[in-house]
Tab-separated table of C-alpha atoms and ligand atoms in Angstrom:
chain	number	residue	atom	x	y	z
A	1	UNK	CA	225.656	72.841	-3.970
A	2	UNK	CA	226.583	69.181	-4.185
A	3	UNK	CA	228.568	67.463	-1.471
A	4	UNK	CA	230.729	65.542	-3.967
A	5	UNK	CA	234.171	67.255	-3.982
A	6	UNK	CA	234.608	66.176	-7.619
A	7	UNK	CA	231.741	68.508	-8.550
A	8	UNK	CA	232.978	71.485	-6.525
A	9	UNK	CA	235.674	73.985	-7.550
A	10	UNK	CA	239.083	72.914	-6.190
A	11	UNK	CA	240.143	74.548	-2.937
A	12	UNK	CA	243.393	76.363	-2.373
A	13	UNK	CA	244.499	76.732	-5.975
A	14	UNK	CA	245.142	79.974	-7.838
A	15	UNK	CA	242.125	81.727	-9.305
A	16	UNK	CA	242.131	84.951	-11.310
A	17	UNK	CA	240.071	87.584	-9.466
A	18	UNK	CA	240.443	90.550	-11.810
A	19	UNK	CA	242.719	92.966	-13.582
A	20	UNK	CA	245.699	94.623	-11.863
A	21	UNK	CA	244.107	98.035	-12.404
A	22	UNK	CA	241.275	96.995	-10.078
A	23	UNK	CA	243.542	97.931	-7.132
A	24	UNK	CA	245.611	101.111	-7.381
A	25	UNK	CA	248.313	101.915	-4.766
A	26	UNK	CA	246.738	102.809	-1.426
A	27	UNK	CA	243.378	101.334	-2.444
A	28	UNK	CA	241.231	98.300	-1.642
A	29	UNK	CA	238.930	96.102	-3.726
A	30	UNK	CA	236.341	93.476	-2.863
A	31	UNK	CA	236.722	90.186	-4.725
A	32	UNK	CA	235.462	86.647	-4.143
A	33	UNK	CA	236.692	83.114	-4.573
A	34	UNK	CA	233.637	80.912	-4.284
A	35	UNK	CA	231.784	81.880	-1.107
A	36	UNK	CA	234.904	83.439	0.437
A	37	UNK	CA	234.707	87.256	0.397
A	38	UNK	CA	238.211	88.698	0.094
A	39	UNK	CA	239.614	92.212	0.366
A	40	UNK	CA	242.624	92.823	-1.857
A	41	UNK	CA	244.719	95.867	-0.987
A	42	UNK	CA	247.730	97.469	-2.585
A	43	UNK	CA	250.291	99.185	-0.404
A	44	UNK	CA	251.925	102.408	-1.629
A	45	UNK	CA	254.972	100.288	-2.520
A	46	UNK	CA	252.806	98.397	-5.036
A	47	UNK	CA	252.751	95.166	-2.994
A	48	UNK	CA	249.405	93.368	-2.818
A	49	UNK	CA	247.816	91.644	0.157
A	50	UNK	CA	244.601	89.626	0.458
A	51	UNK	CA	242.582	89.090	3.663
A	52	UNK	CA	239.140	87.800	4.586
A	53	UNK	CA	236.722	90.642	3.884
A	54	UNK	CA	234.989	90.423	7.211
A	55	UNK	CA	235.903	92.388	10.318
A	56	UNK	CA	236.069	89.998	13.295
A	57	UNK	CA	234.451	92.675	15.493
A	58	UNK	CA	230.959	92.876	13.964
A	59	UNK	CA	231.311	91.460	10.504
A	60	UNK	CA	231.822	94.685	8.558
A	61	UNK	CA	233.225	94.449	5.017
A	62	UNK	CA	236.758	95.758	5.361
A	63	UNK	CA	236.832	96.492	1.620
A	64	UNK	CA	234.494	99.401	2.471
A	65	UNK	CA	237.229	100.826	4.710
A	66	UNK	CA	240.485	102.603	3.928
A	67	UNK	CA	244.200	102.033	3.860
A	68	UNK	CA	245.724	104.545	6.271
A	69	UNK	CA	249.496	104.627	6.748
A	70	UNK	CA	249.721	101.073	5.514
A	71	UNK	CA	246.993	99.758	7.843
A	72	UNK	CA	243.554	98.546	6.809
A	73	UNK	CA	241.002	100.523	8.865
A	74	UNK	CA	237.498	99.148	9.432
A	75	UNK	CA	234.844	101.786	8.657
A	76	UNK	CA	232.569	100.676	11.533
A	77	UNK	CA	234.650	101.222	14.716
A	78	UNK	CA	238.110	101.813	13.311
A	79	UNK	CA	239.865	98.562	14.194
A	80	UNK	CA	243.163	98.470	12.340
A	81	UNK	CA	244.794	95.518	10.623
A	82	UNK	CA	248.294	95.121	9.225
A	83	UNK	CA	248.611	93.655	5.697
A	84	UNK	CA	249.504	90.308	7.312
A	85	UNK	CA	246.079	90.252	9.038
A	86	UNK	CA	247.165	91.097	12.607
A	87	UNK	CA	244.912	93.497	14.494
A	88	UNK	CA	247.181	96.410	15.472
A	89	UNK	CA	244.791	98.864	17.108
A	90	UNK	CA	241.316	99.175	18.631
A	91	UNK	CA	240.776	102.923	18.984
A	92	UNK	CA	237.812	102.686	21.409
A	93	UNK	CA	239.870	100.979	24.094
A	94	UNK	CA	240.510	103.339	27.028
A	95	UNK	CA	243.279	101.175	28.398
A	96	UNK	CA	245.154	99.289	25.695
A	97	UNK	CA	246.456	96.496	27.840
A	98	UNK	CA	242.980	95.467	28.989
A	99	UNK	CA	242.152	93.652	25.767
A	100	UNK	CA	244.230	91.009	24.060
A	101	UNK	CA	243.690	92.414	20.589
A	102	UNK	CA	247.138	91.228	19.534
A	103	UNK	CA	245.665	87.733	19.237
A	104	UNK	CA	242.945	88.905	16.814
A	105	UNK	CA	243.913	87.968	13.281
A	106	UNK	CA	242.214	87.949	9.888
A	107	UNK	CA	242.768	84.908	7.676
A	108	UNK	CA	245.266	85.806	4.993
A	109	UNK	CA	245.351	84.499	1.435
A	110	UNK	CA	248.142	84.119	-1.079
A	111	UNK	CA	247.979	86.802	-3.777
A	112	UNK	CA	250.086	87.300	-6.908
A	113	UNK	CA	250.118	89.351	-10.075
A	114	UNK	CA	250.963	88.132	-13.597
A	115	UNK	CA	250.456	89.695	-17.018
A	116	UNK	CA	248.144	92.422	-15.708
A	117	UNK	CA	245.926	90.060	-13.698
A	118	UNK	CA	245.529	89.417	-9.971
A	119	UNK	CA	245.431	85.832	-8.689
A	120	UNK	CA	244.332	84.654	-5.247
A	121	UNK	CA	244.524	81.239	-3.608
A	122	UNK	CA	242.339	80.492	-0.596
A	123	UNK	CA	245.300	79.146	1.400
A	124	UNK	CA	248.310	81.057	2.707
A	125	UNK	CA	250.830	79.689	0.267
A	126	UNK	CA	249.065	79.257	-3.053
A	127	UNK	CA	249.473	75.736	-4.279
A	128	UNK	CA	250.208	74.247	-7.709
A	129	UNK	CA	249.100	74.327	-10.578
A	130	UNK	CA	251.204	77.381	-11.412
A	131	UNK	CA	249.760	80.739	-12.451
A	132	UNK	CA	249.841	81.106	-16.255
A	133	UNK	CA	252.729	83.163	-17.618
A	134	UNK	CA	253.228	84.932	-20.943
A	135	UNK	CA	255.949	83.656	-23.292
A	136	UNK	CA	256.557	87.049	-24.943
A	137	UNK	CA	256.550	90.752	-24.083
A	138	UNK	CA	253.109	92.127	-25.062
A	139	UNK	CA	252.458	95.614	-26.452
A	140	UNK	CA	248.722	95.407	-25.824
A	141	UNK	CA	246.127	93.456	-23.907
A	142	UNK	CA	242.367	93.093	-23.771
A	143	UNK	CA	240.550	91.574	-20.794
A	144	UNK	CA	236.857	90.778	-20.494
A	145	UNK	CA	235.200	89.261	-17.426
A	146	UNK	CA	231.646	87.903	-17.457
A	147	UNK	CA	229.587	86.410	-14.648
A	148	UNK	CA	227.884	83.165	-15.567
A	149	UNK	CA	225.074	81.563	-13.594
A	150	UNK	CA	226.532	78.117	-14.100
A	151	UNK	CA	228.733	75.740	-12.133
A	152	UNK	CA	232.503	75.840	-12.239
A	153	UNK	CA	232.646	72.488	-14.038
A	154	UNK	CA	230.191	73.481	-16.734
A	155	UNK	CA	232.184	76.638	-17.538
A	156	UNK	CA	235.562	74.835	-17.438
A	157	UNK	CA	234.212	72.068	-19.699
A	158	UNK	CA	233.302	74.668	-22.324
A	159	UNK	CA	237.052	75.359	-22.709
A	160	UNK	CA	237.674	71.806	-23.917
A	161	UNK	CA	234.484	71.240	-25.884
A	162	UNK	CA	235.135	71.368	-29.650
A	163	UNK	CA	231.594	70.319	-30.550
A	164	UNK	CA	229.868	73.447	-29.252
A	165	UNK	CA	231.791	75.862	-31.464
A	166	UNK	CA	229.826	75.260	-34.673
A	167	UNK	CA	226.517	75.692	-32.868
A	168	UNK	CA	227.220	78.387	-30.289
A	169	UNK	CA	229.875	80.524	-32.033
A	170	UNK	CA	228.408	80.665	-35.504
A	171	UNK	CA	230.000	84.048	-36.294
A	172	UNK	CA	231.038	85.068	-39.835
A	173	UNK	CA	234.481	86.204	-38.665
A	174	UNK	CA	235.179	83.027	-36.723
A	175	UNK	CA	233.618	80.313	-38.880
A	176	UNK	CA	233.223	81.450	-42.498
A	177	UNK	CA	232.295	77.905	-43.547
A	178	UNK	CA	229.028	76.387	-42.425
A	179	UNK	CA	229.969	72.729	-42.896
A	180	UNK	CA	231.398	70.446	-40.234
A	181	UNK	CA	234.817	69.044	-41.118
A	182	UNK	CA	236.626	66.083	-39.664
A	183	UNK	CA	239.549	67.190	-37.498
A	184	UNK	CA	242.501	65.139	-36.270
A	185	UNK	CA	244.306	66.611	-33.294
A	186	UNK	CA	247.279	65.396	-31.287
A	187	UNK	CA	247.308	65.681	-27.532
A	188	UNK	CA	250.006	65.128	-24.943
A	189	UNK	CA	249.939	65.380	-21.165
A	190	UNK	CA	251.390	68.625	-19.774
A	191	UNK	CA	251.696	69.818	-16.153
A	192	UNK	CA	248.272	69.448	-14.467
A	193	UNK	CA	246.577	69.061	-17.834
A	194	UNK	CA	247.091	68.394	-21.521
A	195	UNK	CA	248.210	70.244	-24.628
A	196	UNK	CA	246.954	70.085	-28.181
A	197	UNK	CA	250.317	70.147	-29.863
A	198	UNK	CA	251.165	72.921	-32.248
A	199	UNK	CA	249.669	72.512	-35.697
A	200	UNK	CA	249.407	74.629	-38.807
A	201	UNK	CA	246.012	76.220	-39.122
A	202	UNK	CA	245.748	75.898	-42.920
A	203	UNK	CA	242.045	76.340	-43.293
A	204	UNK	CA	242.206	78.967	-40.601
A	205	UNK	CA	239.381	81.315	-39.837
A	206	UNK	CA	239.448	84.880	-41.091
A	207	UNK	CA	240.586	86.016	-37.644
A	208	UNK	CA	243.755	83.913	-37.959
A	209	UNK	CA	244.395	84.723	-41.631
A	210	UNK	CA	244.593	88.432	-40.827
A	211	UNK	CA	247.894	87.645	-39.119
A	212	UNK	CA	249.560	87.273	-42.514
A	213	UNK	CA	251.795	84.262	-41.944
A	214	UNK	CA	250.317	80.801	-41.463
A	215	UNK	CA	250.126	80.558	-37.694
A	216	UNK	CA	251.161	77.754	-35.392
A	217	UNK	CA	248.586	77.226	-32.686
A	218	UNK	CA	249.049	75.451	-29.383
A	219	UNK	CA	246.261	75.031	-26.875
A	220	UNK	CA	247.023	73.989	-23.322
A	221	UNK	CA	244.448	73.135	-20.689
A	222	UNK	CA	245.334	72.804	-17.041
A	223	UNK	CA	243.583	72.633	-13.705
A	224	UNK	CA	241.623	74.179	-12.172
A	225	UNK	CA	240.054	75.740	-15.322
A	226	UNK	CA	242.744	77.377	-17.417
A	227	UNK	CA	242.909	77.375	-21.222
A	228	UNK	CA	246.018	78.871	-22.825
A	229	UNK	CA	245.931	79.381	-26.564
A	230	UNK	CA	249.215	80.529	-28.075
A	231	UNK	CA	249.262	81.689	-31.668
A	232	UNK	CA	252.671	82.116	-33.219
A	233	UNK	CA	252.987	83.665	-36.692
A	234	UNK	CA	256.680	84.359	-37.052
A	235	UNK	CA	257.510	87.434	-35.001
A	236	UNK	CA	253.845	88.109	-34.370
A	237	UNK	CA	252.516	86.425	-31.296
A	238	UNK	CA	249.107	86.363	-29.723
A	239	UNK	CA	248.099	84.699	-26.484
A	240	UNK	CA	244.438	84.123	-25.771
A	241	UNK	CA	244.029	82.976	-22.190
A	242	UNK	CA	240.703	81.906	-20.728
A	243	UNK	CA	240.052	81.196	-17.061
A	244	UNK	CA	237.143	80.123	-14.901
A	245	UNK	CA	237.007	81.413	-11.323
A	246	UNK	CA	234.374	80.410	-8.760
A	247	UNK	CA	232.018	83.121	-7.488
A	248	UNK	CA	229.483	83.120	-4.617
A	249	UNK	CA	226.280	81.051	-4.866
A	250	UNK	CA	227.581	78.607	-7.456
A	251	UNK	CA	228.199	81.242	-10.104
A	252	UNK	CA	231.402	81.360	-12.139
A	253	UNK	CA	233.497	84.149	-13.638
A	254	UNK	CA	234.462	83.616	-17.261
A	255	UNK	CA	237.661	85.568	-17.899
A	256	UNK	CA	239.289	86.106	-21.262
A	257	UNK	CA	242.648	87.865	-21.514
A	258	UNK	CA	244.225	88.431	-24.910
A	259	UNK	CA	247.794	89.707	-25.378
A	260	UNK	CA	249.747	90.566	-28.513
A	261	UNK	CA	253.124	91.944	-29.557
A	262	UNK	CA	252.006	93.449	-32.878
A	263	UNK	CA	251.437	97.217	-32.358
A	264	UNK	CA	248.980	97.447	-35.276
A	265	UNK	CA	246.475	95.417	-33.261
A	266	UNK	CA	246.243	98.206	-30.664
A	267	UNK	CA	244.191	100.205	-33.194
A	268	UNK	CA	241.603	97.401	-33.295
A	269	UNK	CA	241.119	97.171	-29.552
A	270	UNK	CA	237.612	98.742	-29.450
A	271	UNK	CA	236.447	96.389	-32.214
A	272	UNK	CA	238.245	93.466	-30.564
A	273	UNK	CA	236.451	94.180	-27.307
A	274	UNK	CA	233.062	94.107	-29.026
A	275	UNK	CA	233.833	90.811	-30.737
A	276	UNK	CA	235.207	89.284	-27.530
A	277	UNK	CA	232.055	90.294	-25.629
A	278	UNK	CA	229.864	88.853	-28.331
A	279	UNK	CA	231.818	85.571	-28.324
A	280	UNK	CA	231.876	85.201	-24.516
A	281	UNK	CA	228.233	86.247	-24.289
A	282	UNK	CA	227.308	83.328	-26.530
A	283	UNK	CA	229.034	80.956	-24.092
A	284	UNK	CA	227.375	82.605	-21.096
A	285	UNK	CA	223.874	82.433	-22.575
A	286	UNK	CA	224.084	78.762	-23.489
A	287	UNK	CA	225.834	77.736	-20.249
A	288	UNK	CA	223.158	79.419	-18.136
A	289	UNK	CA	220.362	77.578	-19.895
A	290	UNK	CA	222.230	74.253	-19.730
A	291	UNK	CA	222.801	74.787	-15.999
A	292	UNK	CA	219.053	74.935	-15.428
A	293	UNK	CA	218.782	71.517	-17.072
A	294	UNK	CA	221.589	70.143	-14.914
A	295	UNK	CA	219.909	71.613	-11.811
A	296	UNK	CA	216.917	69.381	-12.533
A	297	UNK	CA	219.134	66.342	-13.171
A	298	UNK	CA	222.890	66.698	-12.707
A	299	UNK	CA	223.991	63.776	-14.921
A	300	UNK	CA	225.878	64.305	-18.198
A	301	UNK	CA	226.327	61.763	-20.997
A	302	UNK	CA	229.826	62.205	-22.434
A	303	UNK	CA	230.074	60.471	-25.828
A	304	UNK	CA	232.770	59.874	-28.400
A	305	UNK	CA	236.114	61.486	-29.072
A	306	UNK	CA	234.740	65.032	-29.083
A	307	UNK	CA	233.987	64.522	-25.392
A	308	UNK	CA	237.276	62.832	-24.444
A	309	UNK	CA	238.778	66.130	-23.261
A	310	UNK	CA	235.780	66.537	-20.970
A	311	UNK	CA	236.469	63.063	-19.556
A	312	UNK	CA	240.099	64.103	-19.067
A	313	UNK	CA	238.989	67.165	-17.115
A	314	UNK	CA	237.293	64.935	-14.565
A	315	UNK	CA	240.229	62.451	-14.509
A	316	UNK	CA	242.653	65.282	-13.773
A	317	UNK	CA	240.427	66.687	-11.076
A	318	UNK	CA	239.933	63.259	-9.481
A	319	UNK	CA	243.706	62.687	-9.406
A	320	UNK	CA	244.289	66.165	-7.961
A	321	UNK	CA	241.870	65.455	-5.101
A	322	UNK	CA	243.335	61.995	-4.511
A	323	UNK	CA	246.922	63.274	-4.439
A	324	UNK	CA	246.072	66.104	-2.085
A	325	UNK	CA	244.122	63.872	0.307
A	326	UNK	CA	247.003	61.359	0.317
A	327	UNK	CA	249.650	64.094	0.700
A	328	UNK	CA	251.284	62.868	-2.511
A	329	UNK	CA	252.510	64.576	-5.670
A	330	UNK	CA	250.024	64.896	-8.532
A	331	UNK	CA	250.634	62.146	-11.125
A	332	UNK	CA	249.148	63.091	-14.490
A	333	UNK	CA	246.850	60.187	-15.465
A	334	UNK	CA	246.781	61.037	-19.206
A	335	UNK	CA	248.660	59.456	-22.141
A	336	UNK	CA	249.493	61.027	-25.520
A	337	UNK	CA	246.552	60.492	-27.857
A	338	UNK	CA	245.104	61.436	-31.213
A	339	UNK	CA	241.483	62.561	-31.232
A	340	UNK	CA	239.123	62.849	-34.189
A	341	UNK	CA	235.910	64.774	-34.304
A	342	UNK	CA	233.778	66.843	-36.654
A	343	UNK	CA	233.582	70.557	-35.989
B	1	FES	S1	232.965	95.965	12.828
B	1	FES	FE1	234.994	96.451	12.317
B	1	FES	S2	235.629	97.691	13.893
B	1	FES	FE2	233.669	97.123	14.500
B	2	FE2	FE1	232.679	78.718	-26.350
């Protein structure tokens, strides 16, 4: 891993670590944010907590333990921890007051739940940028999570890379036409990122046309690696949210969560899942091969207006790091701009 902070995933920001159903009441789950192993638990009340998944005694994974009467119990020697990370009991002690176990504490992480997903930040508070929200009440959702052997940046850049679509996602249902067309898109800065302002998708793909009405589409990108596509066709609304989350050993989770408020779409969920896997798998396969090239030589040549959003990604990240180091508020460095490319 490189020492340049600009090339590492941002620290102490919210990352999606999985679906809500990963952790049922009274249960634990092992997740990771970068090289930090984290145990997420859900109390019987439904409240979540997140702690370092490493027992301070002899390093055991606490996610392999149990929640007993609201306490996390290590499976090795039974040390107990409260959801706030305090050690509350060491069963092997003959005389309790002989050891100062009250001072033993697991690092605790901020954890939150939104739209059926669990988010963790590697600090205690969970800093800005905010966790993505839904703008409507969904009647269905579809979530796919893939592991990609590629850096955080490479995966996040694929969210703002219009030029790869024609080559990587050459699917009949997504791109019925084989020719590249010139596109003009309008962008404006938005909190911690930028938004491609709502436009009418006239020559929309088959997938969009199935919606009936001509949809309005808005695509927002924000740090650390969050792409929010909102499709609005009258009363019918679809949100297609894509996130990158750092995993151990420089790998990255590619997460796609789709939500809709049109009950008919629930019938197409099995088909939708297959198509989503196919689509994300195309990204994964190409990103993994590109990563091997970047491992040999990490430089990228970003050229022309189809790569401006990629330049913006690094500008936003640079400003985020600067602001945090200086203890100042993030000041979005972007200006409204029109971009033209062929895709
Ligand atoms: S390793 Fe956890 S109690 Fe010993
Ligand atoms: Fe892609």
